[in-house]
mmCIF file of C-alpha atoms and ligand atoms in Angstrom:
data_model
loop_
_atom_site.group_PDB
_atom_site.id
_atom_site.type_symbol
_atom_site.label_atom_id
_atom_site.label_comp_id
_atom_site.label_asym_id
_atom_site.label_seq_id
_atom_site.Cartn_x
_atom_site.Cartn_y
_atom_site.Cartn_z
ATOM 1 C CA MET A 1 0.514 27.740 -26.984
ATOM 2 C CA ASN A 2 0.029 25.328 -24.360
ATOM 3 C CA TYR A 3 -0.572 21.683 -26.111
ATOM 4 C CA LEU A 4 -1.453 19.888 -22.635
ATOM 5 C CA SER A 5 -5.587 19.034 -21.788
ATOM 6 C CA ARG A 6 -7.307 20.867 -19.080
ATOM 7 C CA ARG A 7 -6.983 17.880 -16.999
ATOM 8 C CA CYS A 8 -3.510 17.785 -17.509
ATOM 9 C CA LYS A 9 -3.223 21.314 -15.930
ATOM 10 C CA SER A 10 -5.077 21.010 -13.151
ATOM 11 C CA ILE A 11 -3.925 17.866 -11.764
ATOM 12 C CA LEU A 12 -1.697 17.913 -8.952
ATOM 13 C CA PRO A 13 0.464 13.874 -8.830
ATOM 14 C CA TYR A 14 1.355 11.736 -6.227
ATOM 15 C CA THR A 15 4.815 12.412 -5.097
ATOM 16 C CA ALA A 16 6.174 9.113 -4.077
ATOM 17 C CA GLY A 17 8.823 8.791 -1.821
ATOM 18 C CA GLU A 18 11.840 9.771 -2.222
ATOM 19 C CA GLN A 19 14.273 7.548 -4.415
ATOM 20 C CA PRO A 20 17.580 9.232 -4.264
ATOM 21 C CA GLN A 21 20.576 8.267 -6.125
ATOM 22 C CA ASP A 22 23.566 10.666 -4.718
ATOM 23 C CA LYS A 23 24.316 8.355 -1.765
ATOM 24 C CA LYS A 24 23.735 5.148 0.240
ATOM 25 C CA TYR A 25 20.559 5.778 3.184
ATOM 26 C CA VAL A 26 19.725 3.274 5.434
ATOM 27 C CA LYS A 27 15.796 4.065 2.965
ATOM 28 C CA LEU A 28 13.331 3.557 5.678
ATOM 29 C CA ASN A 29 10.645 6.050 3.757
ATOM 30 C CA THR A 30 8.986 3.780 1.159
ATOM 31 C CA ASN A 31 7.527 0.485 2.944
ATOM 32 C CA GLU A 32 10.053 -1.417 0.815
ATOM 33 C CA CYS A 33 11.048 -4.891 2.743
ATOM 34 C CA PRO A 34 14.459 -4.842 3.941
ATOM 35 C CA TYR A 35 15.423 -8.268 2.705
ATOM 36 C CA PRO A 36 15.483 -10.357 -0.639
ATOM 37 C CA PRO A 37 12.766 -11.958 -2.120
ATOM 38 C CA SER A 38 12.659 -15.617 -1.675
ATOM 39 C CA PRO A 39 15.403 -17.699 -3.620
ATOM 40 C CA GLU A 40 13.022 -19.437 -5.747
ATOM 41 C CA VAL A 41 12.730 -15.775 -7.385
ATOM 42 C CA GLU A 42 16.442 -15.077 -7.898
ATOM 43 C CA LYS A 43 16.104 -19.332 -9.619
ATOM 44 C CA THR A 44 13.995 -18.402 -11.848
ATOM 45 C CA VAL A 45 15.047 -14.632 -12.679
ATOM 46 C CA ARG A 46 18.565 -17.153 -13.220
ATOM 47 C CA ASP A 47 16.872 -19.720 -15.634
ATOM 48 C CA PHE A 48 14.496 -17.422 -17.355
ATOM 49 C CA GLU A 49 14.080 -18.528 -20.974
ATOM 50 C CA THR A 50 15.589 -15.106 -22.824
ATOM 51 C CA ALA A 51 14.123 -15.903 -25.899
ATOM 52 C CA ARG A 52 10.708 -15.623 -24.821
ATOM 53 C CA LEU A 53 10.993 -12.531 -24.079
ATOM 54 C CA ARG A 54 10.272 -12.118 -28.199
ATOM 55 C CA LEU A 55 7.056 -12.844 -27.562
ATOM 56 C CA TYR A 56 4.033 -10.480 -26.140
ATOM 57 C CA PRO A 57 3.068 -11.732 -22.563
ATOM 58 C CA ASP A 58 0.127 -14.356 -21.821
ATOM 59 C CA PRO A 59 -2.298 -10.926 -21.753
ATOM 60 C CA GLU A 60 -4.804 -12.781 -19.825
ATOM 61 C CA ASN A 61 -1.845 -14.120 -17.249
ATOM 62 C CA THR A 62 -3.055 -17.135 -16.957
ATOM 63 C CA LYS A 63 -0.616 -19.423 -14.712
ATOM 64 C CA LEU A 64 -0.304 -16.102 -12.269
ATOM 65 C CA VAL A 65 -3.794 -15.555 -12.055
ATOM 66 C CA SER A 66 -4.672 -19.579 -11.474
ATOM 67 C CA VAL A 67 -1.590 -19.451 -8.298
ATOM 68 C CA ILE A 68 -3.710 -16.369 -7.093
ATOM 69 C CA ALA A 69 -7.323 -18.177 -7.138
ATOM 70 C CA GLN A 70 -5.567 -21.238 -5.474
ATOM 71 C CA LYS A 71 -3.856 -19.104 -2.691
ATOM 72 C CA HIS A 72 -6.925 -17.374 -1.831
ATOM 73 C CA GLY A 73 -9.360 -20.334 -2.473
ATOM 74 C CA LEU A 74 -11.336 -18.748 -5.439
ATOM 75 C CA ALA A 75 -11.609 -19.021 -9.098
ATOM 76 C CA PRO A 76 -9.597 -17.592 -11.421
ATOM 77 C CA GLU A 77 -12.260 -15.668 -13.239
ATOM 78 C CA ASN A 78 -12.375 -13.759 -9.475
ATOM 79 C CA VAL A 79 -8.921 -12.859 -9.979
ATOM 80 C CA PHE A 80 -7.123 -9.554 -11.757
ATOM 81 C CA VAL A 81 -3.432 -8.934 -11.944
ATOM 82 C CA GLY A 82 -2.000 -5.372 -12.866
ATOM 83 C CA ASN A 83 1.022 -3.750 -12.988
ATOM 84 C CA GLY A 84 1.444 -3.186 -9.378
ATOM 85 C CA SER A 85 -1.606 -2.096 -7.134
ATOM 86 C CA ASP A 86 -1.059 1.634 -7.955
ATOM 87 C CA GLU A 87 -2.068 0.404 -11.880
ATOM 88 C CA VAL A 88 -5.461 -1.801 -10.315
ATOM 89 C CA LEU A 89 -6.447 0.397 -8.269
ATOM 90 C CA CYS A 90 -6.131 3.336 -10.410
ATOM 91 C CA MET A 91 -8.146 1.236 -13.403
ATOM 92 C CA CYS A 92 -11.243 0.958 -10.221
ATOM 93 C CA PHE A 93 -11.688 4.706 -10.707
ATOM 94 C CA PRO A 94 -13.370 4.260 -14.524
ATOM 95 C CA ALA A 95 -14.036 0.825 -13.610
ATOM 96 C CA PHE A 96 -16.738 1.338 -10.837
ATOM 97 C CA PHE A 97 -17.159 5.091 -10.821
ATOM 98 C CA ASP A 98 -18.817 7.860 -13.038
ATOM 99 C CA GLU A 99 -18.046 11.725 -13.314
ATOM 100 C CA ASN A 100 -19.379 13.459 -10.458
ATOM 101 C CA ASP A 101 -19.515 10.612 -8.217
ATOM 102 C CA THR A 102 -18.448 10.142 -5.111
ATOM 103 C CA VAL A 103 -16.274 8.335 -3.508
ATOM 104 C CA ALA A 104 -15.640 7.769 0.520
ATOM 105 C CA TYR A 105 -12.248 7.180 2.132
ATOM 106 C CA ALA A 106 -10.613 8.531 5.825
ATOM 107 C CA ASP A 107 -8.592 11.814 5.694
ATOM 108 C CA VAL A 108 -5.218 10.341 6.660
ATOM 109 C CA THR A 109 -4.878 7.999 4.303
ATOM 110 C CA TYR A 110 -2.771 7.069 1.317
ATOM 111 C CA SER A 111 -2.720 9.835 -0.794
ATOM 112 C CA PHE A 112 -3.032 8.312 -3.999
ATOM 113 C CA TYR A 113 -6.866 7.921 -4.119
ATOM 114 C CA LYS A 114 -7.403 11.968 -4.024
ATOM 115 C CA VAL A 115 -5.303 12.041 -7.115
ATOM 116 C CA TRP A 116 -7.218 9.320 -9.458
ATOM 117 C CA ALA A 117 -10.090 11.047 -7.950
ATOM 118 C CA HIS A 118 -9.339 14.647 -9.432
ATOM 119 C CA MET A 119 -8.559 12.456 -12.456
ATOM 120 C CA PHE A 120 -11.606 10.850 -13.098
ATOM 121 C CA ASP A 121 -13.533 13.627 -12.318
ATOM 122 C CA VAL A 122 -15.190 12.004 -8.916
ATOM 123 C CA LYS A 123 -16.085 14.010 -5.505
ATOM 124 C CA SER A 124 -14.456 12.880 -3.002
ATOM 125 C CA LYS A 125 -15.521 12.172 1.055
ATOM 126 C CA LYS A 126 -13.267 12.571 3.651
ATOM 127 C CA ILE A 127 -14.114 11.118 6.935
ATOM 128 C CA PRO A 128 -12.255 11.915 9.114
ATOM 129 C CA LEU A 129 -10.369 9.358 11.656
ATOM 130 C CA ASP A 130 -10.893 9.788 15.133
ATOM 131 C CA ASP A 131 -8.676 11.651 17.700
ATOM 132 C CA GLU A 132 -6.366 8.479 18.099
ATOM 133 C CA PHE A 133 -6.275 8.469 14.389
ATOM 134 C CA LYS A 134 -8.193 5.164 14.494
ATOM 135 C CA LEU A 135 -10.367 4.577 11.046
ATOM 136 C CA LEU A 136 -14.044 4.169 13.592
ATOM 137 C CA HIS A 137 -16.200 2.042 11.128
ATOM 138 C CA THR A 138 -19.445 3.133 12.422
ATOM 139 C CA ASP A 139 -18.579 6.192 10.012
ATOM 140 C CA TYR A 140 -18.749 4.212 7.368
ATOM 141 C CA LEU A 141 -22.169 2.079 7.755
ATOM 142 C CA SER A 142 -25.294 2.396 5.470
ATOM 143 C CA MET A 143 -23.320 5.112 4.325
ATOM 144 C CA GLN A 144 -25.951 8.061 1.989
ATOM 145 C CA GLY A 145 -25.056 10.163 -0.695
ATOM 146 C CA VAL A 146 -21.909 8.696 -1.823
ATOM 147 C CA ASN A 147 -20.998 5.837 -4.843
ATOM 148 C CA GLY A 148 -18.222 3.839 -3.596
ATOM 149 C CA ILE A 149 -16.306 3.742 -0.157
ATOM 150 C CA ILE A 150 -12.522 2.986 0.221
ATOM 151 C CA ILE A 151 -11.100 1.780 3.303
ATOM 152 C CA CYS A 152 -7.019 0.795 3.559
ATOM 153 C CA ASN A 153 -6.349 -1.658 5.927
ATOM 154 C CA PRO A 154 -3.797 -1.848 7.855
ATOM 155 C CA ASN A 155 -4.492 2.317 6.994
ATOM 156 C CA ALA A 156 -1.320 3.841 5.656
ATOM 157 C CA PRO A 157 0.361 5.742 6.701
ATOM 158 C CA THR A 158 -0.615 5.298 10.185
ATOM 159 C CA GLY A 159 -0.555 1.674 10.564
ATOM 160 C CA THR A 160 -3.486 0.894 12.249
ATOM 161 C CA ALA A 161 -5.814 -1.717 11.768
ATOM 162 C CA LEU A 162 -9.729 -2.697 11.401
ATOM 163 C CA GLY A 163 -10.922 -6.175 12.441
ATOM 164 C CA ARG A 164 -12.395 -7.889 9.631
ATOM 165 C CA LEU A 165 -15.723 -8.179 11.165
ATOM 166 C CA ASP A 166 -16.457 -4.223 10.984
ATOM 167 C CA LEU A 167 -14.965 -4.247 8.229
ATOM 168 C CA LEU A 168 -17.418 -6.790 7.001
ATOM 169 C CA LYS A 169 -20.286 -5.358 8.432
ATOM 170 C CA ILE A 170 -19.262 -2.087 5.906
ATOM 171 C CA VAL A 171 -19.628 -4.283 3.158
ATOM 172 C CA GLU A 172 -22.784 -5.397 3.856
ATOM 173 C CA THR A 173 -25.121 -2.412 5.035
ATOM 174 C CA ASN A 174 -23.507 -0.103 1.861
ATOM 175 C CA PRO A 175 -25.509 -3.349 -0.694
ATOM 176 C CA ASP A 176 -25.251 -0.764 -3.556
ATOM 177 C CA LYS A 177 -22.098 0.624 -2.912
ATOM 178 C CA ILE A 178 -18.736 -0.874 -4.377
ATOM 179 C CA VAL A 179 -16.430 -1.036 -1.208
ATOM 180 C CA ILE A 180 -13.459 -1.422 -2.140
ATOM 181 C CA VAL A 181 -10.275 -2.745 0.333
ATOM 182 C CA ASP A 182 -6.561 -1.418 -0.044
ATOM 183 C CA GLU A 183 -4.570 -4.601 1.506
ATOM 184 C CA ALA A 184 -1.838 -3.445 0.336
ATOM 185 C CA TYR A 185 -0.224 -3.837 3.932
ATOM 186 C CA GLY A 186 -2.838 -7.342 5.045
ATOM 187 C CA GLU A 187 0.115 -9.654 5.302
ATOM 188 C CA PHE A 188 1.788 -8.291 8.690
ATOM 189 C CA ALA A 189 -2.018 -8.352 9.948
ATOM 190 C CA SER A 190 -4.611 -10.249 10.760
ATOM 191 C CA CYS A 191 -7.511 -8.934 9.362
ATOM 192 C CA SER A 192 -7.354 -9.799 5.631
ATOM 193 C CA VAL A 193 -11.275 -9.993 3.791
ATOM 194 C CA ALA A 194 -9.660 -11.649 0.819
ATOM 195 C CA GLY A 195 -11.303 -15.039 0.935
ATOM 196 C CA ARG A 196 -14.630 -12.920 1.494
ATOM 197 C CA VAL A 197 -15.385 -11.821 -1.786
ATOM 198 C CA CYS A 198 -17.348 -14.266 -3.194
ATOM 199 C CA ASP A 199 -19.960 -13.584 0.148
ATOM 200 C CA TYR A 200 -20.245 -9.962 -2.027
ATOM 201 C CA PRO A 201 -20.380 -8.921 -5.284
ATOM 202 C CA ASN A 202 -20.325 -5.256 -3.844
ATOM 203 C CA LEU A 203 -16.680 -6.493 -2.016
ATOM 204 C CA LEU A 204 -13.153 -5.819 -3.772
ATOM 205 C CA VAL A 205 -9.775 -6.693 -2.354
ATOM 206 C CA VAL A 206 -6.569 -4.664 -4.049
ATOM 207 C CA LYS A 207 -3.554 -6.759 -3.023
ATOM 208 C CA THR A 208 0.159 -6.348 -3.487
ATOM 209 C CA LEU A 209 3.287 -8.187 -4.121
ATOM 210 C CA SER A 210 5.472 -4.992 -3.070
ATOM 211 C CA LYS A 211 5.379 -4.740 1.038
ATOM 212 C CA ALA A 212 5.275 -8.869 2.172
ATOM 213 C CA TYR A 213 6.977 -10.689 -1.007
ATOM 214 C CA ALA A 214 9.767 -8.278 -1.041
ATOM 215 C CA LEU A 215 9.084 -7.387 -5.220
ATOM 216 C CA ALA A 216 8.158 -3.325 -5.639
ATOM 217 C CA GLY A 217 10.879 -3.442 -8.484
ATOM 218 C CA ALA A 218 8.920 -6.378 -10.651
ATOM 219 C CA ARG A 219 5.769 -4.550 -9.903
ATOM 220 C CA CYS A 220 2.919 -7.249 -9.017
ATOM 221 C CA GLY A 221 -0.777 -6.507 -7.816
ATOM 222 C CA TYR A 222 -3.966 -7.947 -7.912
ATOM 223 C CA ALA A 223 -7.952 -7.777 -7.201
ATOM 224 C CA LEU A 224 -10.250 -9.831 -5.723
ATOM 225 C CA GLY A 225 -13.639 -9.787 -6.409
ATOM 226 C CA ASN A 226 -16.737 -11.468 -7.967
ATOM 227 C CA LYS A 227 -16.941 -12.063 -11.627
ATOM 228 C CA ALA A 228 -18.650 -9.029 -12.380
ATOM 229 C CA LEU A 229 -16.129 -7.142 -10.972
ATOM 230 C CA ILE A 230 -13.380 -8.012 -12.453
ATOM 231 C CA ASP A 231 -14.982 -8.243 -15.871
ATOM 232 C CA GLY A 232 -15.353 -4.346 -15.315
ATOM 233 C CA LEU A 233 -11.403 -3.856 -14.732
ATOM 234 C CA LYS A 234 -10.890 -6.360 -17.943
ATOM 235 C CA THR A 235 -12.357 -3.399 -19.837
ATOM 236 C CA ILE A 236 -11.016 -0.838 -18.642
ATOM 237 C CA LYS A 237 -7.386 -2.929 -18.638
ATOM 238 C CA ASN A 238 -7.856 -3.651 -22.411
ATOM 239 C CA SER A 239 -9.074 -0.241 -23.565
ATOM 240 C CA MET A 240 -5.536 1.030 -22.038
ATOM 241 C CA ASN A 241 -2.842 -2.183 -22.367
ATOM 242 C CA SER A 242 -2.948 -5.417 -22.999
ATOM 243 C CA TYR A 243 0.047 -6.555 -21.789
ATOM 244 C CA THR A 244 0.495 -4.819 -18.057
ATOM 245 C CA VAL A 245 1.982 -7.597 -16.269
ATOM 246 C CA ASN A 246 5.633 -8.557 -18.024
ATOM 247 C CA ALA A 247 6.219 -12.192 -18.832
ATOM 248 C CA VAL A 248 9.889 -12.084 -16.068
ATOM 249 C CA THR A 249 7.140 -10.103 -13.538
ATOM 250 C CA GLU A 250 4.709 -13.207 -14.153
ATOM 251 C CA ALA A 251 7.431 -15.672 -13.729
ATOM 252 C CA VAL A 252 8.527 -14.472 -10.277
ATOM 253 C CA ALA A 253 5.909 -13.758 -8.964
ATOM 254 C CA ILE A 254 4.413 -17.122 -9.357
ATOM 255 C CA ALA A 255 8.139 -17.888 -7.600
ATOM 256 C CA ALA A 256 7.472 -15.742 -4.815
ATOM 257 C CA LEU A 257 3.825 -16.747 -4.388
ATOM 258 C CA SER A 258 4.881 -20.834 -4.091
ATOM 259 C CA ASP A 259 7.291 -20.197 -1.128
ATOM 260 C CA LYS A 260 4.425 -20.328 1.829
ATOM 261 C CA LYS A 261 7.708 -21.141 4.603
ATOM 262 C CA TYR A 262 9.884 -18.196 3.529
ATOM 263 C CA TYR A 263 7.248 -15.097 3.753
ATOM 264 C CA ALA A 264 5.833 -16.313 6.886
ATOM 265 C CA GLU A 265 9.102 -16.390 8.577
ATOM 266 C CA LEU A 266 10.002 -12.649 7.058
ATOM 267 C CA ILE A 267 6.849 -11.770 8.238
ATOM 268 C CA ASP A 268 7.233 -12.624 11.587
ATOM 269 C CA LYS A 269 10.594 -11.110 11.652
ATOM 270 C CA ILE A 270 9.388 -7.748 10.686
ATOM 271 C CA ASN A 271 6.973 -7.945 12.758
ATOM 272 C CA ALA A 272 9.263 -8.491 15.859
ATOM 273 C CA GLN A 273 10.990 -5.641 14.350
ATOM 274 C CA ARG A 274 8.383 -3.416 14.996
ATOM 275 C CA GLU A 275 7.710 -4.157 18.240
ATOM 276 C CA GLU A 276 10.720 -3.858 19.397
ATOM 277 C CA THR A 277 11.806 -0.242 17.581
ATOM 278 C CA ALA A 278 7.867 1.153 18.944
ATOM 279 C CA ASP A 279 9.443 0.072 22.627
ATOM 280 C CA ALA A 280 12.574 1.763 21.905
ATOM 281 C CA LEU A 281 11.081 4.871 20.088
ATOM 282 C CA ARG A 282 8.476 4.561 23.344
ATOM 283 C CA GLN A 283 11.671 5.182 25.913
ATOM 284 C CA LEU A 284 12.729 8.131 23.370
ATOM 285 C CA ASP A 285 9.522 9.318 24.273
ATOM 286 C CA PHE A 286 7.525 9.082 21.021
ATOM 287 C CA GLU A 287 3.673 8.447 20.623
ATOM 288 C CA VAL A 288 3.848 4.846 18.417
ATOM 289 C CA LEU A 289 0.226 4.318 17.124
ATOM 290 C CA PRO A 290 -0.358 0.261 17.730
ATOM 291 C CA SER A 291 0.714 -0.566 13.785
ATOM 292 C CA SER A 292 -0.651 -4.320 12.146
ATOM 293 C CA SER A 293 1.614 -2.912 9.783
ATOM 294 C CA ASN A 294 5.588 -2.909 8.039
ATOM 295 C CA PHE A 295 6.145 0.319 9.123
ATOM 296 C CA ILE A 296 5.638 2.553 11.964
ATOM 297 C CA PHE A 297 3.772 6.095 12.675
ATOM 298 C CA ALA A 298 5.559 8.234 15.175
ATOM 299 C CA ARG A 299 5.752 11.811 17.139
ATOM 300 C CA HIS A 300 7.637 13.235 19.469
ATOM 301 C CA LYS A 301 6.738 15.360 22.685
ATOM 302 C CA ARG A 302 9.220 17.938 21.844
ATOM 303 C CA ILE A 303 10.493 17.672 18.244
ATOM 304 C CA SER A 304 8.639 18.541 15.324
ATOM 305 C CA GLY A 305 7.950 15.667 12.488
ATOM 306 C CA SER A 306 9.952 17.748 10.189
ATOM 307 C CA GLU A 307 13.177 18.635 12.358
ATOM 308 C CA ILE A 308 13.107 14.414 13.073
ATOM 309 C CA TYR A 309 13.478 13.937 9.405
ATOM 310 C CA PHE A 310 16.044 16.460 8.364
ATOM 311 C CA GLN A 311 18.323 15.380 11.204
ATOM 312 C CA LEU A 312 17.910 12.409 10.011
ATOM 313 C CA LYS A 313 18.411 12.904 6.236
ATOM 314 C CA GLU A 314 21.558 14.661 6.906
ATOM 315 C CA ASN A 315 22.610 11.405 8.814
ATOM 316 C CA GLY A 316 21.826 8.966 6.446
ATOM 317 C CA VAL A 317 18.363 7.765 7.112
ATOM 318 C CA LEU A 318 15.838 8.571 5.389
ATOM 319 C CA VAL A 319 12.066 8.487 6.836
ATOM 320 C CA ARG A 320 8.752 9.725 5.571
ATOM 321 C CA HIS A 321 7.497 12.813 6.586
ATOM 322 C CA PHE A 322 3.902 14.572 5.460
ATOM 323 C CA LYS A 323 3.411 18.088 5.398
ATOM 324 C CA SER A 324 -0.824 18.081 5.758
ATOM 325 C CA ASP A 325 -1.693 19.756 8.484
ATOM 326 C CA ARG A 326 -3.124 16.641 10.892
ATOM 327 C CA ILE A 327 -0.066 14.660 10.508
ATOM 328 C CA SER A 328 2.770 16.785 10.322
ATOM 329 C CA ASP A 329 4.252 16.058 13.921
ATOM 330 C CA PHE A 330 4.506 12.403 12.388
ATOM 331 C CA VAL A 331 7.373 10.513 10.703
ATOM 332 C CA ARG A 332 6.556 6.971 9.048
ATOM 333 C CA ILE A 333 9.081 4.527 9.509
ATOM 334 C CA THR A 334 9.402 1.648 7.643
ATOM 335 C CA ILE A 335 10.993 -1.597 9.128
ATOM 336 C CA GLY A 336 14.079 -2.378 8.059
ATOM 337 C CA THR A 337 16.788 -5.154 9.130
ATOM 338 C CA LYS A 338 18.056 -5.840 12.901
ATOM 339 C CA GLU A 339 21.340 -3.306 11.898
ATOM 340 C CA GLU A 340 19.438 -1.004 10.108
ATOM 341 C CA MET A 341 16.663 -0.634 12.853
ATOM 342 C CA LYS A 342 19.869 0.179 15.455
ATOM 343 C CA ILE A 343 21.160 2.614 13.632
ATOM 344 C CA LEU A 344 17.859 4.738 13.651
ATOM 345 C CA LEU A 345 17.585 4.299 17.273
ATOM 346 C CA THR A 346 20.731 5.209 17.449
ATOM 347 C CA GLU A 347 20.479 8.435 14.987
ATOM 348 C CA ILE A 348 17.261 9.061 17.026
ATOM 349 C CA SER A 349 18.986 8.747 20.357
ATOM 350 C CA LYS A 350 21.409 11.618 19.425
ATOM 351 C CA ILE A 351 18.939 14.277 18.584
ATOM 352 C CA VAL A 352 16.725 13.683 21.415
ATOM 353 C CA LYS A 353 19.921 14.300 23.807
ATOM 354 C CA ARG A 354 20.644 17.493 21.770
ATOM 355 C CA LYS A 355 17.494 18.478 22.449
ATOM 356 C CA ASN A 356 17.115 17.697 26.041
HETATM 357 N N1 PMP B 401 -1.780 1.113 -1.306
HETATM 358 C C1 PMP B 401 -1.035 1.334 -0.431
HETATM 359 C C2 PMP B 401 -1.351 1.847 0.716
HETATM 360 C C3 PMP B 401 0.387 1.475 -0.676
HETATM 361 O O1 PMP B 401 0.782 2.447 0.037
HETATM 362 C C4 PMP B 401 1.284 1.107 -2.029
HETATM 363 C C5 PMP B 401 2.509 1.655 -2.074
HETATM 364 N N2 PMP B 401 3.004 3.180 -1.749
HETATM 365 C C6 PMP B 401 0.237 0.937 -2.704
HETATM 366 C C7 PMP B 401 -1.307 0.863 -2.785
HETATM 367 C C8 PMP B 401 1.112 0.117 -3.603
HETATM 368 O O2 PMP B 401 1.639 -0.140 -4.196
HETATM 369 P P1 PMP B 401 2.609 -1.514 -5.207
HETATM 370 O O3 PMP B 401 1.983 -0.507 -6.922
HETATM 371 O O4 PMP B 401 3.384 -1.513 -5.203
HETATM 372 O O5 PMP B 401 1.156 -1.982 -5.118
#
């Protein structure tokens, strides 16, 4: 007897980046922040009143919602919070699409979109990136035959970003479709359209505290949009789990969002390290896509992506390699600390030298 549903049996789940426990790696494979969160976060955890854990958290996360609204110049009714942006993005599918609807997204983008589409019986229309792995906004203007669009901006795993005006043109020319913009890496770029959600009833922006705020372990993400979209997400959430953001995470997220100075410096540091690392890789005969994120996507002129991945892993450095056709030559490297980037470059130089 097989007790699983047809849906469960047919689904191919998303594969998250490795989190190996066997030994200590220089871990550059899941786009986590290499630096700790703000000292305000540490203080909040230390001072957290344990007795509060007896109670359920505020199901509306009122305080956190109000801090996020303020940060983006929006009203609390424009904010929806969740257990990481993966959860928020997942809830977008039942909130905005019906069975057999079609959602458009790039052929090379965050590979979770196709898993959720499959899970909710939504069809996918994949729009190829151009030959330089750039997303062409003109491919998405006044789209026909789709019910919604997801744009990851900056895109993952390529790191490239679409300018704000081009992105808003997509939103403007598709007024009858929802446009979901996944800004998981938005803090490292200057392309955010978060502040514009009240100007466009079809624009939903999804963000996370996992990357730029160094809180991947706390699980906090959020969506910004007009009230009708946010209410739709709340309906789905309250049909699944009333308490998605726990009390500790709520406190920690508020602390992080209050420390603008700490994070502005951290983001500058990561962006500078990214440019240094990209230059060094180019010197070693890599083609590096222009990145506006906390990672770079690069391929070597003579060495395959899988060889670089395996050889680095053997020498204690983890990067991400994707097997899919168009990008199997590439590796995606998260920007780490200065020391970590030094180790990465030393190990990569050895691989290149052996091959020459
Ligand atoms: N969107 C993109 C593009 C991502 O790379 C990730 C991280 N894997 C997420 C969303 C989800 O991040 P989280 O659930 O940690 O907020």
